[in-house]
XYZ file of C-alpha atoms in Angstrom:
783
model
C -14.813 28.402 8.903
C -12.309 30.284 6.775
C -13.238 33.718 5.545
C -12.089 35.014 2.219
C -11.266 38.621 1.536
C -12.008 40.626 -1.573
C -10.743 43.816 -2.024
C -13.402 46.610 -2.695
C -11.258 48.082 -5.797
C -11.144 44.301 -7.147
C -14.702 43.752 -7.012
C -15.625 46.967 -8.698
C -13.230 46.662 -11.401
C -14.058 42.919 -12.300
C -17.648 43.697 -12.478
C -17.802 47.395 -13.947
C -14.865 47.686 -16.046
C -15.820 48.239 -19.688
C -14.573 49.611 -22.853
C -11.031 49.405 -24.418
C -7.951 47.938 -23.116
C -5.533 50.766 -22.532
C -2.076 49.730 -23.483
C -0.614 53.144 -23.720
C 2.138 54.542 -21.436
C 1.352 54.222 -17.884
C 1.281 57.121 -15.505
C 4.567 57.966 -13.862
C 3.272 57.933 -10.438
C 5.106 55.405 -8.327
C 3.526 53.994 -5.116
C 5.656 56.145 -2.951
C 4.688 59.160 -4.982
C 1.111 58.259 -4.998
C 1.405 57.918 -1.314
C 3.000 61.166 -0.865
C 0.242 62.962 -2.591
C -2.415 61.287 -0.495
C -0.861 62.340 2.565
C -0.263 65.937 1.088
C -4.057 66.124 0.577
C -5.111 64.422 3.677
C -3.258 66.954 5.754
C -5.188 69.810 4.314
C -8.191 68.421 5.672
C -9.713 69.525 9.174
C -9.431 68.052 12.536
C -12.543 66.015 12.205
C -10.992 64.143 8.918
C -10.278 60.403 9.580
C -7.675 59.342 6.741
C -7.237 55.465 5.447
C -10.912 54.669 6.992
C -11.101 50.776 7.167
C -14.333 49.599 5.762
C -15.548 46.065 5.520
C -18.725 43.873 4.936
C -19.386 40.305 5.904
C -21.268 38.691 2.798
C -22.347 35.048 1.922
C -21.857 34.184 -1.647
C -22.819 30.679 -2.824
C -22.854 29.364 0.765
C -19.310 30.696 1.469
C -18.293 33.752 3.887
C -16.534 36.509 2.415
C -15.243 39.900 3.811
C -15.281 42.691 1.301
C -12.924 45.247 2.546
C -10.759 48.429 1.762
C -9.697 51.775 3.009
C -11.451 54.989 2.242
C -8.926 57.864 1.824
C -10.907 60.235 4.156
C -14.296 60.070 6.176
C -15.859 62.900 8.279
C -18.409 61.658 10.680
C -20.370 64.478 11.982
C -23.952 65.640 11.633
C -23.468 64.333 8.020
C -21.429 61.490 6.513
C -18.612 62.569 4.108
C -16.345 60.478 2.148
C -13.454 61.219 0.151
C -11.908 59.321 -2.732
C -8.357 60.637 -3.986
C -7.040 59.483 -7.197
C -3.762 60.560 -8.833
C -2.520 60.184 -12.387
C -0.968 62.075 -15.280
C -3.872 62.798 -17.738
C -6.270 65.805 -17.290
C -9.682 64.776 -15.647
C -11.347 65.655 -18.927
C -9.061 63.008 -20.513
C -10.186 60.021 -18.461
C -12.390 57.513 -19.964
C -15.976 57.426 -18.888
C -15.429 54.198 -17.389
C -12.592 54.979 -15.460
C -14.712 57.909 -13.907
C -17.240 55.299 -13.450
C -14.967 53.053 -11.429
C -13.529 55.779 -9.407
C -17.134 56.815 -8.258
C -18.177 53.258 -7.679
C -15.348 52.465 -5.440
C -16.424 55.317 -3.291
C -19.803 54.422 -3.612
C -19.132 50.854 -2.189
C -17.496 52.705 0.856
C -20.807 54.626 1.056
C -23.102 51.683 0.895
C -21.276 50.075 3.807
C -20.808 53.150 6.149
C -24.256 54.286 5.706
C -25.613 51.364 6.938
C -22.863 50.578 9.886
C -23.105 54.349 11.028
C -26.871 54.742 10.278
C -26.766 57.722 7.925
C -29.724 58.100 5.560
C -27.320 59.824 2.961
C -23.714 60.416 2.181
C -21.852 63.187 0.174
C -18.980 61.672 -1.647
C -16.005 63.935 -3.098
C -14.003 62.676 -5.969
C -10.438 64.456 -5.700
C -8.365 64.015 -8.646
C -4.792 65.275 -8.531
C -3.248 65.724 -11.935
C 0.661 65.187 -10.930
C 2.337 66.943 -13.978
C 0.340 70.265 -13.308
C -0.312 69.613 -9.615
C -4.136 70.572 -10.580
C -6.663 69.387 -8.068
C -10.101 68.836 -9.208
C -12.984 68.051 -6.776
C -16.339 66.599 -7.670
C -19.349 65.940 -5.294
C -22.121 63.952 -5.344
C -24.683 63.071 -2.770
C -26.315 59.373 -2.503
C -28.956 57.965 -0.479
C -28.597 54.834 1.645
C -31.282 53.004 -0.268
C -29.745 53.698 -3.701
C -26.306 52.710 -2.339
C -27.643 49.671 -0.690
C -29.279 48.409 -4.169
C -25.860 49.327 -5.965
C -23.889 47.352 -3.587
C -26.383 44.223 -3.548
C -26.448 44.329 -7.155
C -22.330 43.895 -7.445
C -22.468 41.101 -4.971
C -25.069 39.369 -7.022
C -23.133 39.507 -10.133
C -19.938 38.587 -8.553
C -21.708 35.601 -6.952
C -22.251 34.050 -10.415
C -18.383 33.898 -10.627
C -18.060 32.501 -7.178
C -20.399 29.670 -8.092
C -18.522 29.012 -11.149
C -15.308 28.842 -9.200
C -16.889 26.783 -6.270
C -18.468 24.194 -8.641
C -15.138 23.691 -10.199
C -13.188 23.535 -7.028
C -15.516 20.726 -5.663
C -14.688 18.607 -8.828
C -10.929 19.595 -8.822
C -10.518 18.576 -5.058
C -12.316 15.372 -5.481
C -9.926 14.478 -8.368
C -6.976 15.727 -6.376
C -7.861 13.603 -3.163
C -8.022 10.582 -5.428
C -5.016 11.262 -7.348
C -2.079 8.347 -6.964
C 1.531 9.058 -7.614
C 1.641 9.008 -11.421
C 4.508 6.173 -11.655
C 4.173 2.601 -10.556
C 6.890 3.178 -7.960
C 8.998 6.277 -6.442
C 12.474 6.678 -7.367
C 15.258 6.635 -4.568
C 14.519 9.731 -2.651
C 11.303 10.678 -4.421
C 8.984 9.734 -1.674
C 11.056 11.494 0.818
C 11.055 14.827 -1.152
C 7.157 14.583 -1.649
C 6.615 14.202 2.141
C 8.935 16.955 2.872
C 7.144 19.116 0.297
C 3.716 18.343 1.881
C 4.999 19.010 5.574
C 6.403 22.235 4.208
C 3.130 23.325 3.025
C 1.536 22.416 6.152
C 3.491 24.361 8.361
C 3.946 27.458 6.159
C 7.377 27.328 5.623
C 9.995 27.630 2.682
C 12.164 24.524 1.864
C 15.558 24.420 -0.176
C 15.881 21.295 -2.108
C 19.224 20.126 -3.614
C 18.218 16.972 -5.830
C 20.522 15.772 -8.575
C 19.400 15.415 -11.974
C 17.136 12.329 -12.419
C 15.593 12.707 -9.060
C 12.377 13.822 -10.727
C 11.826 16.818 -8.860
C 9.064 18.558 -10.940
C 6.689 15.599 -10.201
C 8.037 15.195 -6.616
C 7.117 18.696 -5.846
C 3.990 19.231 -7.842
C 2.195 15.858 -6.679
C 2.347 16.764 -3.021
C 1.357 20.389 -3.564
C -1.706 19.360 -5.595
C -2.588 16.891 -2.956
C -2.665 20.051 -0.569
C -4.757 21.998 -3.204
C -7.165 18.788 -2.882
C -7.351 19.144 0.918
C -7.968 22.755 0.674
C -4.792 23.882 2.504
C -4.016 26.321 -0.355
C -5.940 27.392 -3.392
C -3.586 28.259 -5.953
C -0.056 27.111 -6.935
C 2.652 29.059 -8.778
C 5.301 27.200 -10.601
C 7.966 29.713 -11.468
C 11.209 29.314 -13.546
C 13.785 30.985 -15.388
C 13.394 28.921 -18.671
C 10.821 28.065 -21.187
C 12.115 24.477 -21.423
C 11.362 23.944 -17.843
C 7.862 25.644 -18.145
C 7.405 22.549 -20.653
C 8.611 20.163 -17.987
C 5.911 21.435 -15.740
C 3.149 21.252 -18.478
C 4.250 17.599 -19.196
C 3.946 16.903 -15.536
C 0.508 18.033 -15.343
C -0.669 16.178 -18.425
C 0.859 13.006 -16.879
C -1.348 13.335 -13.803
C -4.350 14.578 -16.033
C -4.050 11.155 -17.661
C -4.124 9.634 -14.080
C -7.749 11.396 -13.524
C -6.594 14.835 -12.084
C -8.767 17.834 -12.992
C -7.027 21.167 -12.716
C -7.016 24.334 -14.392
C -3.568 25.055 -15.446
C -2.320 28.145 -17.454
C 1.094 28.956 -18.806
C 1.824 32.718 -18.937
C 3.612 33.577 -22.203
C 5.637 36.640 -22.746
C 3.650 39.402 -24.286
C 5.964 39.532 -27.587
C 5.610 35.790 -27.994
C 1.847 35.468 -27.872
C 0.311 38.591 -29.285
C -1.009 37.998 -32.965
C 1.349 39.134 -35.718
C -1.242 41.725 -36.746
C -0.913 43.501 -33.301
C 2.952 44.159 -33.629
C 3.562 47.811 -34.113
C -0.290 48.612 -34.020
C -1.754 51.410 -31.827
C -3.969 50.412 -29.312
C -6.686 52.860 -30.618
C -6.553 50.934 -33.738
C -6.164 47.266 -32.526
C -9.196 45.440 -32.806
C -8.284 43.155 -30.133
C -7.918 45.828 -27.718
C -11.106 48.031 -28.561
C -13.946 47.064 -26.536
C -11.769 44.293 -24.892
C -13.362 44.776 -21.400
C -16.888 44.358 -23.203
C -15.948 40.815 -24.318
C -13.661 39.419 -21.875
C -15.933 37.829 -19.511
C -17.627 35.895 -22.189
C -14.198 34.742 -23.082
C -13.367 33.705 -19.764
C -16.544 31.778 -19.430
C -16.158 29.977 -22.692
C -12.489 28.937 -22.113
C -13.272 27.570 -18.682
C -16.152 25.576 -19.659
C -14.390 23.811 -22.469
C -10.602 23.638 -21.421
C -8.637 22.559 -18.530
C -5.083 23.207 -19.893
C -4.297 26.874 -21.060
C -1.251 26.873 -22.974
C -0.113 29.426 -25.647
C -2.079 27.775 -28.595
C -5.239 27.479 -26.424
C -5.086 31.057 -25.169
C -4.724 32.147 -28.772
C -7.508 30.128 -29.990
C -10.293 31.573 -27.528
C -8.455 35.103 -27.794
C -9.006 34.808 -31.640
C -12.719 33.797 -31.253
C -13.635 36.559 -28.745
C -11.450 39.343 -30.256
C -9.092 39.510 -27.267
C -5.513 40.559 -26.827
C -4.179 37.065 -26.049
C -1.680 38.380 -23.491
C -4.095 40.420 -21.315
C -6.653 37.523 -21.836
C -4.138 35.062 -20.394
C -3.548 37.250 -17.313
C -7.421 37.749 -16.701
C -7.842 34.009 -17.477
C -5.162 33.236 -14.914
C -7.486 34.464 -11.989
C -9.650 31.383 -12.423
C -6.721 28.829 -12.560
C -5.358 26.670 -10.005
C -2.050 26.434 -11.348
C -0.038 29.168 -12.894
C 3.092 28.378 -14.722
C 5.377 31.264 -15.921
C 8.671 33.099 -15.231
C 10.218 34.264 -12.003
C 9.250 38.031 -12.885
C 5.702 37.568 -12.404
C 6.138 37.148 -8.674
C 9.642 39.038 -8.006
C 9.947 41.798 -10.675
C 8.774 44.935 -9.225
C 8.246 46.166 -12.734
C 6.057 43.449 -14.150
C 4.724 41.502 -11.380
C 1.187 40.195 -11.403
C -0.483 42.906 -9.477
C -3.789 40.912 -9.366
C -2.434 38.393 -7.308
C 0.625 39.845 -5.368
C -0.524 43.333 -4.075
C -1.543 41.796 -0.695
C -0.631 38.857 1.206
C -2.655 35.497 0.454
C -1.937 32.645 2.439
C -3.701 30.533 -0.212
C -0.936 30.871 -2.616
C 2.095 28.677 -2.848
C 5.097 28.836 -4.906
C 7.454 26.239 -6.369
C 10.669 27.813 -7.740
C 12.274 25.636 -10.083
C 16.315 25.897 -11.045
C 16.317 28.304 -8.204
C 19.993 28.763 -8.579
C 19.194 30.988 -11.439
C 17.127 33.322 -9.318
C 20.066 34.984 -7.688
C 21.413 36.665 -10.812
C 18.050 37.032 -12.374
C 16.871 39.038 -9.116
C 19.845 41.315 -9.312
C 18.678 42.254 -12.691
C 15.181 42.686 -11.851
C 16.045 45.395 -9.113
C 18.810 47.078 -11.236
C 18.196 49.732 -13.923
C 20.561 51.345 -16.855
C 19.931 54.575 -18.497
C 22.758 55.728 -21.257
C 23.401 59.347 -22.745
C 23.665 57.814 -26.239
C 19.928 57.371 -26.216
C 19.379 61.035 -25.174
C 21.672 62.232 -27.994
C 20.200 60.038 -30.619
C 16.804 61.788 -29.886
C 18.360 65.264 -30.066
C 19.913 64.572 -33.456
C 16.354 62.997 -34.648
C 14.798 66.163 -33.496
C 17.201 68.274 -35.279
C 16.679 66.601 -38.580
C 12.905 66.497 -38.152
C 10.295 68.936 -39.217
C 8.212 68.941 -35.995
C 5.715 71.601 -34.765
C 5.794 74.160 -31.875
C 4.258 71.288 -29.701
C 7.525 69.704 -29.348
C 9.389 72.627 -27.849
C 8.951 71.689 -24.167
C 10.003 68.123 -25.071
C 13.236 69.441 -26.449
C 13.666 71.583 -23.450
C 13.134 68.753 -21.128
C 15.509 66.425 -23.478
C 18.132 69.325 -23.251
C 17.889 69.444 -19.187
C 18.359 65.487 -19.117
C 21.506 65.808 -21.285
C 22.841 68.587 -19.047
C 22.762 66.314 -16.249
C 24.515 63.622 -18.188
C 27.242 66.217 -19.284
C 27.584 67.425 -15.731
C 28.783 63.733 -14.814
C 30.773 63.535 -18.018
C 32.914 66.616 -16.884
C 34.184 64.565 -13.854
C 35.770 61.957 -15.979
C 37.915 64.794 -17.515
C 39.485 64.875 -13.874
C 40.475 61.303 -13.419
C 42.124 58.311 -15.108
C 39.621 55.701 -14.550
C 36.759 54.959 -16.924
C 34.141 54.210 -14.155
C 32.904 55.998 -10.936
C 31.080 54.682 -8.093
C 28.602 56.547 -6.160
C 26.805 55.482 -2.762
C 23.906 57.748 -3.070
C 21.094 58.400 -5.654
C 21.651 60.883 -8.334
C 18.843 63.349 -7.537
C 19.236 65.791 -10.229
C 19.242 63.005 -12.847
C 16.181 61.508 -11.437
C 14.263 64.838 -11.478
C 15.275 65.414 -14.927
C 13.891 62.111 -15.963
C 10.576 62.801 -14.257
C 10.408 66.082 -15.946
C 11.056 64.679 -19.125
C 8.746 61.563 -19.024
C 5.928 63.906 -17.740
C 6.047 66.170 -20.851
C 6.484 62.900 -23.176
C 3.536 61.252 -21.924
C 1.012 63.759 -22.999
C 3.112 64.380 -26.304
C 3.911 61.155 -27.853
C 0.523 59.685 -28.490
C -0.413 62.825 -30.646
C 2.757 62.060 -32.966
C 3.099 59.734 -35.949
C 5.182 56.713 -35.934
C 8.766 57.323 -36.964
C 12.387 56.823 -35.738
C 12.121 59.972 -33.458
C 8.980 58.775 -31.542
C 10.380 55.200 -31.440
C 13.722 56.621 -29.914
C 11.707 58.901 -27.444
C 9.671 55.949 -26.419
C 12.712 53.882 -25.648
C 14.045 56.646 -23.588
C 10.760 57.136 -21.855
C 10.528 53.366 -20.743
C 14.301 53.397 -19.725
C 13.794 56.463 -17.690
C 10.557 54.746 -16.236
C 12.555 51.775 -15.085
C 15.114 53.776 -13.453
C 12.706 56.222 -11.615
C 10.961 52.886 -10.225
C 13.900 51.275 -9.120
C 15.248 54.561 -7.426
C 12.446 53.794 -4.926
C 14.251 50.772 -3.335
C 17.586 52.689 -3.337
C 19.318 51.688 0.082
C 22.811 50.539 1.453
C 22.672 47.705 -0.816
C 22.676 49.897 -3.920
C 25.604 51.457 -5.748
C 25.414 53.962 -8.720
C 27.982 52.662 -11.196
C 28.839 55.281 -13.639
C 30.766 54.457 -16.768
C 32.173 56.323 -19.937
C 32.853 53.973 -22.674
C 33.519 56.040 -25.794
C 32.047 59.387 -24.312
C 28.715 57.629 -23.790
C 27.840 58.025 -20.253
C 26.179 54.882 -18.954
C 24.743 54.840 -15.459
C 23.308 51.860 -13.538
C 21.432 51.669 -10.318
C 23.038 48.255 -9.144
C 21.713 46.220 -6.298
C 24.125 43.939 -4.837
C 21.797 42.368 -2.419
C 17.913 42.029 -3.443
C 17.235 39.366 -0.774
C 14.851 41.539 1.430
C 12.866 42.291 -1.709
C 12.590 38.622 -2.450
C 11.649 37.924 1.122
C 8.945 40.403 0.968
C 7.565 38.921 -2.447
C 7.620 35.617 -1.098
C 5.485 36.620 2.029
C 2.664 37.127 -0.586
C 2.011 33.537 -0.210
C 2.001 30.664 2.379
C 5.437 29.396 1.569
C 7.793 28.287 -1.179
C 9.935 25.297 -2.310
C 13.151 26.166 -3.863
C 14.548 23.208 -5.851
C 17.706 22.649 -8.207
C 20.043 20.132 -8.849
C 22.885 22.619 -7.674
C 22.213 24.508 -4.532
C 25.366 23.744 -2.583
C 26.228 25.595 -0.361
C 22.750 25.930 0.621
C 23.509 28.505 3.138
C 24.696 30.829 0.293
C 21.274 30.293 -1.606
C 19.244 30.774 1.616
C 21.027 34.060 2.428
C 20.896 35.561 -1.439
C 17.245 34.344 -1.828
C 16.002 35.988 1.353
C 15.141 32.822 3.333
C 17.889 32.040 5.990
C 15.368 30.481 8.320
C 14.235 28.121 5.527
C 14.158 24.302 5.792
C 17.064 22.261 3.896
C 16.866 18.822 2.161
C 19.985 17.571 0.214
C 19.422 14.260 -1.611
C 21.722 11.662 -2.845
C 21.897 10.823 -6.347
C 19.124 8.400 -7.716
C 21.817 6.740 -10.066
C 24.497 4.199 -9.448
C 28.077 5.535 -8.620
C 29.542 3.398 -11.433
C 27.505 5.279 -13.976
C 29.774 8.316 -13.660
C 33.546 8.496 -13.475
C 34.537 12.006 -12.005
C 38.494 12.685 -12.703
C 40.398 15.902 -11.684
C 43.674 16.678 -13.087
C 46.308 18.027 -10.873
C 48.644 18.836 -13.763
C 46.523 21.751 -15.423
C 46.864 25.125 -14.565
C 44.034 27.405 -16.066
C 44.621 30.654 -14.117
C 44.844 33.315 -16.716
C 48.656 33.740 -16.635
C 49.181 30.056 -17.162
C 46.472 29.333 -19.873
C 48.868 29.513 -23.014
C 51.582 27.346 -21.581
C 48.898 24.809 -20.452
C 47.163 24.397 -23.789
C 49.077 21.423 -24.865
C 47.989 19.689 -21.769
C 44.498 20.453 -22.107
C 44.383 19.274 -25.723
C 46.329 16.022 -24.786
C 43.705 15.517 -21.988
C 40.559 16.309 -24.098
C 42.163 13.651 -26.880
C 42.772 11.090 -24.151
C 39.222 11.395 -22.963
C 37.631 11.108 -26.519
C 39.962 8.614 -27.980
C 39.060 5.866 -25.251
C 35.581 5.390 -26.563
C 33.879 6.406 -29.903
C 30.638 8.728 -28.908
C 29.675 12.269 -28.303
C 31.411 14.502 -25.997
C 30.905 18.087 -24.921
C 33.836 20.290 -23.728
C 33.120 23.631 -21.580
C 35.688 26.522 -21.334
C 35.617 29.734 -19.439
C 35.084 32.097 -22.170
C 34.411 32.416 -25.991
C 38.243 33.652 -26.742
C 39.930 30.439 -24.855
C 37.233 28.038 -25.920
C 38.156 29.086 -29.446
C 41.705 28.652 -28.980
C 41.017 25.237 -27.501
C 38.906 24.105 -30.249
C 41.300 25.371 -33.163
C 44.164 23.665 -31.434
C 42.384 20.420 -30.745
C 40.904 20.462 -34.490
C 44.295 21.085 -35.913
C 45.664 17.979 -33.959
C 42.782 15.945 -34.754
C 41.309 16.601 -37.980
C 39.714 13.266 -38.376
C 37.250 14.199 -35.497
C 34.088 16.150 -36.043
C 33.873 19.084 -33.951
C 30.950 21.586 -33.259
C 31.555 25.019 -31.514
C 29.307 27.553 -29.764
C 29.651 31.063 -30.981
C 28.513 33.888 -29.002
C 25.665 35.062 -31.501
C 23.607 31.829 -32.476
C 20.335 32.061 -34.087
C 17.638 29.504 -33.035
C 18.696 27.490 -35.931
C 22.110 27.295 -34.927
C 21.284 26.204 -31.550
C 18.895 23.563 -32.746
C 21.464 22.416 -35.201
C 24.318 21.928 -32.506
C 22.116 19.757 -30.460
C 20.761 17.766 -33.280
C 24.384 16.723 -34.161
C 24.189 14.984 -30.929
C 20.919 13.318 -31.442
C 21.711 12.021 -34.896
C 23.181 8.618 -34.856
C 26.702 8.493 -36.296
C 29.681 5.758 -36.540
C 32.543 8.352 -35.609
C 33.230 10.668 -32.701
C 31.729 14.106 -32.219
C 33.229 16.810 -29.929
C 31.136 19.888 -28.925
C 32.860 23.075 -27.659
C 30.653 25.196 -25.293
C 30.824 27.898 -22.856
C 30.304 27.569 -19.179
C 27.162 29.046 -18.051
C 25.842 29.436 -21.647
C 23.289 28.048 -23.557
C 24.341 24.519 -23.597
C 25.256 24.236 -19.817
C 22.028 23.546 -18.545
C 18.508 22.812 -19.388
C 19.399 20.224 -22.162
C 18.880 16.478 -22.219
C 21.376 14.377 -23.851
C 20.676 10.870 -23.217
C 21.909 7.340 -23.446
C 24.624 7.439 -26.183
C 23.958 11.095 -27.183
C 26.539 12.134 -24.823
C 29.242 9.864 -23.133
C 31.752 12.338 -21.711
C 32.057 15.897 -20.269
C 35.198 17.892 -20.169
C 35.353 21.141 -18.163
C 38.377 23.596 -18.406
C 38.875 26.122 -15.313
C 36.707 26.459 -12.122
C 34.552 28.668 -13.998
C 35.054 31.909 -12.166
C 33.424 34.820 -13.835
C 35.691 37.514 -15.503
C 36.860 40.179 -13.479
C 34.928 43.259 -13.543
C 33.784 46.317 -11.774
C 30.214 45.154 -11.076
C 31.802 41.664 -9.632
C 34.357 43.689 -7.433
C 31.288 45.841 -6.056
C 29.581 42.446 -4.936
C 32.778 41.207 -3.336
C 33.194 44.429 -1.335
C 29.692 44.474 -0.256
C 29.777 40.839 0.982
C 33.206 41.184 2.478
C 31.792 43.848 4.725
C 28.556 41.999 5.327
C 29.667 38.479 6.087
C 33.374 38.256 5.198
C 32.704 35.893 2.027
C 33.126 38.493 -0.752
C 35.156 36.556 -3.170
C 32.878 33.280 -2.645
C 29.702 35.108 -3.423
C 30.960 37.390 -6.097
C 33.114 34.798 -8.027
C 33.656 31.298 -6.551
C 30.297 30.161 -6.136
C 28.615 31.664 -9.102
C 31.696 29.949 -11.044
C 31.196 26.441 -9.159
C 27.510 26.571 -10.179
C 28.214 26.843 -13.753
C 30.473 23.794 -13.355
C 28.055 21.594 -11.722
C 25.537 22.518 -14.004
C 27.658 21.710 -17.083
C 28.762 18.315 -15.625
C 25.090 17.598 -14.946
C 24.347 17.370 -18.799
C 26.225 13.872 -18.622
C 23.919 11.405 -16.541
C 20.137 12.147 -17.066
C 18.848 8.408 -16.896
C 19.636 5.136 -15.228
C 21.201 3.817 -18.754
C 23.728 6.887 -19.025
C 27.464 6.228 -18.516
C 30.375 8.396 -18.961
C 33.437 10.458 -17.751
C 33.481 13.919 -16.243
C 36.770 15.637 -16.493
C 37.730 18.552 -14.498
C 40.868 20.372 -15.832
C 41.967 22.479 -13.276
C 44.422 21.803 -10.426
C 42.174 23.979 -8.279
C 39.550 21.568 -8.096
C 41.648 19.195 -5.724
C 42.032 21.901 -2.962
C 39.874 21.940 -0.007
C 38.475 25.314 -1.176
C 36.737 23.454 -3.963
C 36.400 19.985 -2.485
C 34.172 21.264 0.290
C 31.902 22.563 -2.550
C 31.302 18.928 -4.074
C 27.915 17.552 -3.768
C 27.446 14.222 -2.093
C 27.382 12.271 -5.319
C 31.009 13.867 -6.246
C 32.832 12.471 -3.143
C 34.268 9.446 -5.255
C 36.304 11.383 -7.471
C 39.920 10.571 -8.805
C 42.910 12.526 -8.969
C 45.092 11.944 -11.900
C 48.602 13.375 -12.015
C 49.500 12.924 -15.769
C 48.010 12.381 -19.230
C 49.224 8.838 -18.840
C 47.355 8.496 -15.627
C 44.141 9.680 -16.994
C 44.737 7.273 -20.014
C 44.464 4.444 -17.478
C 41.752 5.905 -15.651
C 39.458 6.276 -18.613
C 40.216 2.832 -20.090
C 39.567 1.171 -16.792
C 36.036 2.763 -16.515
C 35.302 1.753 -19.957
C 36.175 -1.901 -19.245
C 33.587 -2.022 -16.081
């Protein structure tokens, strides 16, 4: 029989936490800093002191075996039993809430309850050692407890926790029965769907990672979700995480669950919505100590969870807000607490991978009952680099100094001003180096320790000062600087040979970025928190690139054929258009003529993708000048939500004439949108999509040239080709769709690009002139 592990801290906090939700600034302690302080204090103890002492107790709750476990910071076993619990934070001991102190003592009391029984001691002395990091002050408090009172304390915790275990177990019995009976939610599988479902199930069984390239229309979401839910029903796994980069694909996952729920599935599914999109309007800009949804939060949250679980299976934004309002709970924090009791958690990549915001309640330790479904996995490459990078700018420091000068702050601000000056001095030292060179950037291979120390010092004094200040422009700027520093400090923990410090000096504003070039080891570490993972996307070619950059070089591979008929799509490549930067202007007439030939062959809607806003504007302007009778819509760089909706609505509205939309490769309309049937009958792509030359891209190129000899491909070619494939994928979404894809760049017919074509692109046609193109397009529409 498998044994479930429960952390002692997890047990204590769930049962005993009460009072307010503290949403103020977190302590500046990082994991490494906290560990360093623990080691420092542990070294000061005598020779009988045993550090990180493993403590465990086997218990049975609701007929199920559990191990309650943890590590005491220090234990001395002599004539008497002594246990030390070390805590590190920024507030003074007196500033800690009574519940925080209760939780600290309670964790140590559980250690005492177990060890007094296991080691046969009648009593134990427990020392709570509190280290206030900003001042290095150490507070030591001692209490003595008897074995009898600690045993009663421990047994009561277990009894209270058992209620929730029973609630969970009763639900799981119902869930598993429904999952075992569940049939595939469609009358029949599409081409390749059964193979995909079988591959996913086997991957779960053998605890592996699988990379799936499945063209649009395969039904990836249902085909991965269905076998994973079957594995849930067979108790192979206990929790599914469906992670994606976009809200639109989260909705697809919700729709798949709804579809299976209509077939009898019972599953608790929750969508984690970003905090700024789910909190109540009245909470915006409200201080935590004044927020009624945070005051007394932990006194009400268990009732809210129980109420929601008894009455709902699907927890989307609206449902979460309904129960949060009913029980006066902050909806974002409520969603996180509620997720502990859910079988399926739908959310952004960052909830697993981002070191700043990952879900600590799930991912602090490895748990083989978790399984990950990573949708649109091609997006994770760039997203993960952003997660493990950080930027700070001198402009924010200068702005804070100017606001201080204009303010009438009291003497309590002197230390903040002094630390702010020290931080500015570090930027100025860096600024001086630019005067001796002509470049507007520098690259460092080692951490900037002086800058980091100044950030730490500044944040330490700000954390104590800021809560006492009124809300105004000054405190808002100081808070922004605090959080920017905080991320920089956190990311610096990961600094290794894959990092570069990029220092830029635009308009005398020193901008410093800790830039990671290869986050794959950290992605791998995150994925090891679960049993395995499925990475899936319509564009994962070449799959070896994605395996390496996503930390899974040993992963399995499944590349699927298109479920659609070849005759639905006509892929045309022009060999007469050169879109390299130096040749763009003289090739503009050929591009305009080719677009006109594409759209004049059949009345309908078309999307033309260009490599940049500047060149796209040139193309659109020239096309509209030559063809004023054709309706044109143009993507701009700063489109509001209303403008985005209007752009797409133009394609979804029936009309008698032709519509041509111009959009940017890799932009808003190049993936994640569905235009079906007559809503889109042709796509044109100008260029091979290479990202613009930049210092950041060149650093990537240099790094991967040294690592594997594929620098240009990893930095430029493959990200560009992915944009091309995603944009082309807008065309064929259903079995009824038909149309032409026109690739306008002679580089596409070279082996360097042809080797990257997916299987369903092998039947391309090369056209050598506009007249050739005209014949090919007309011939397709006659079929």
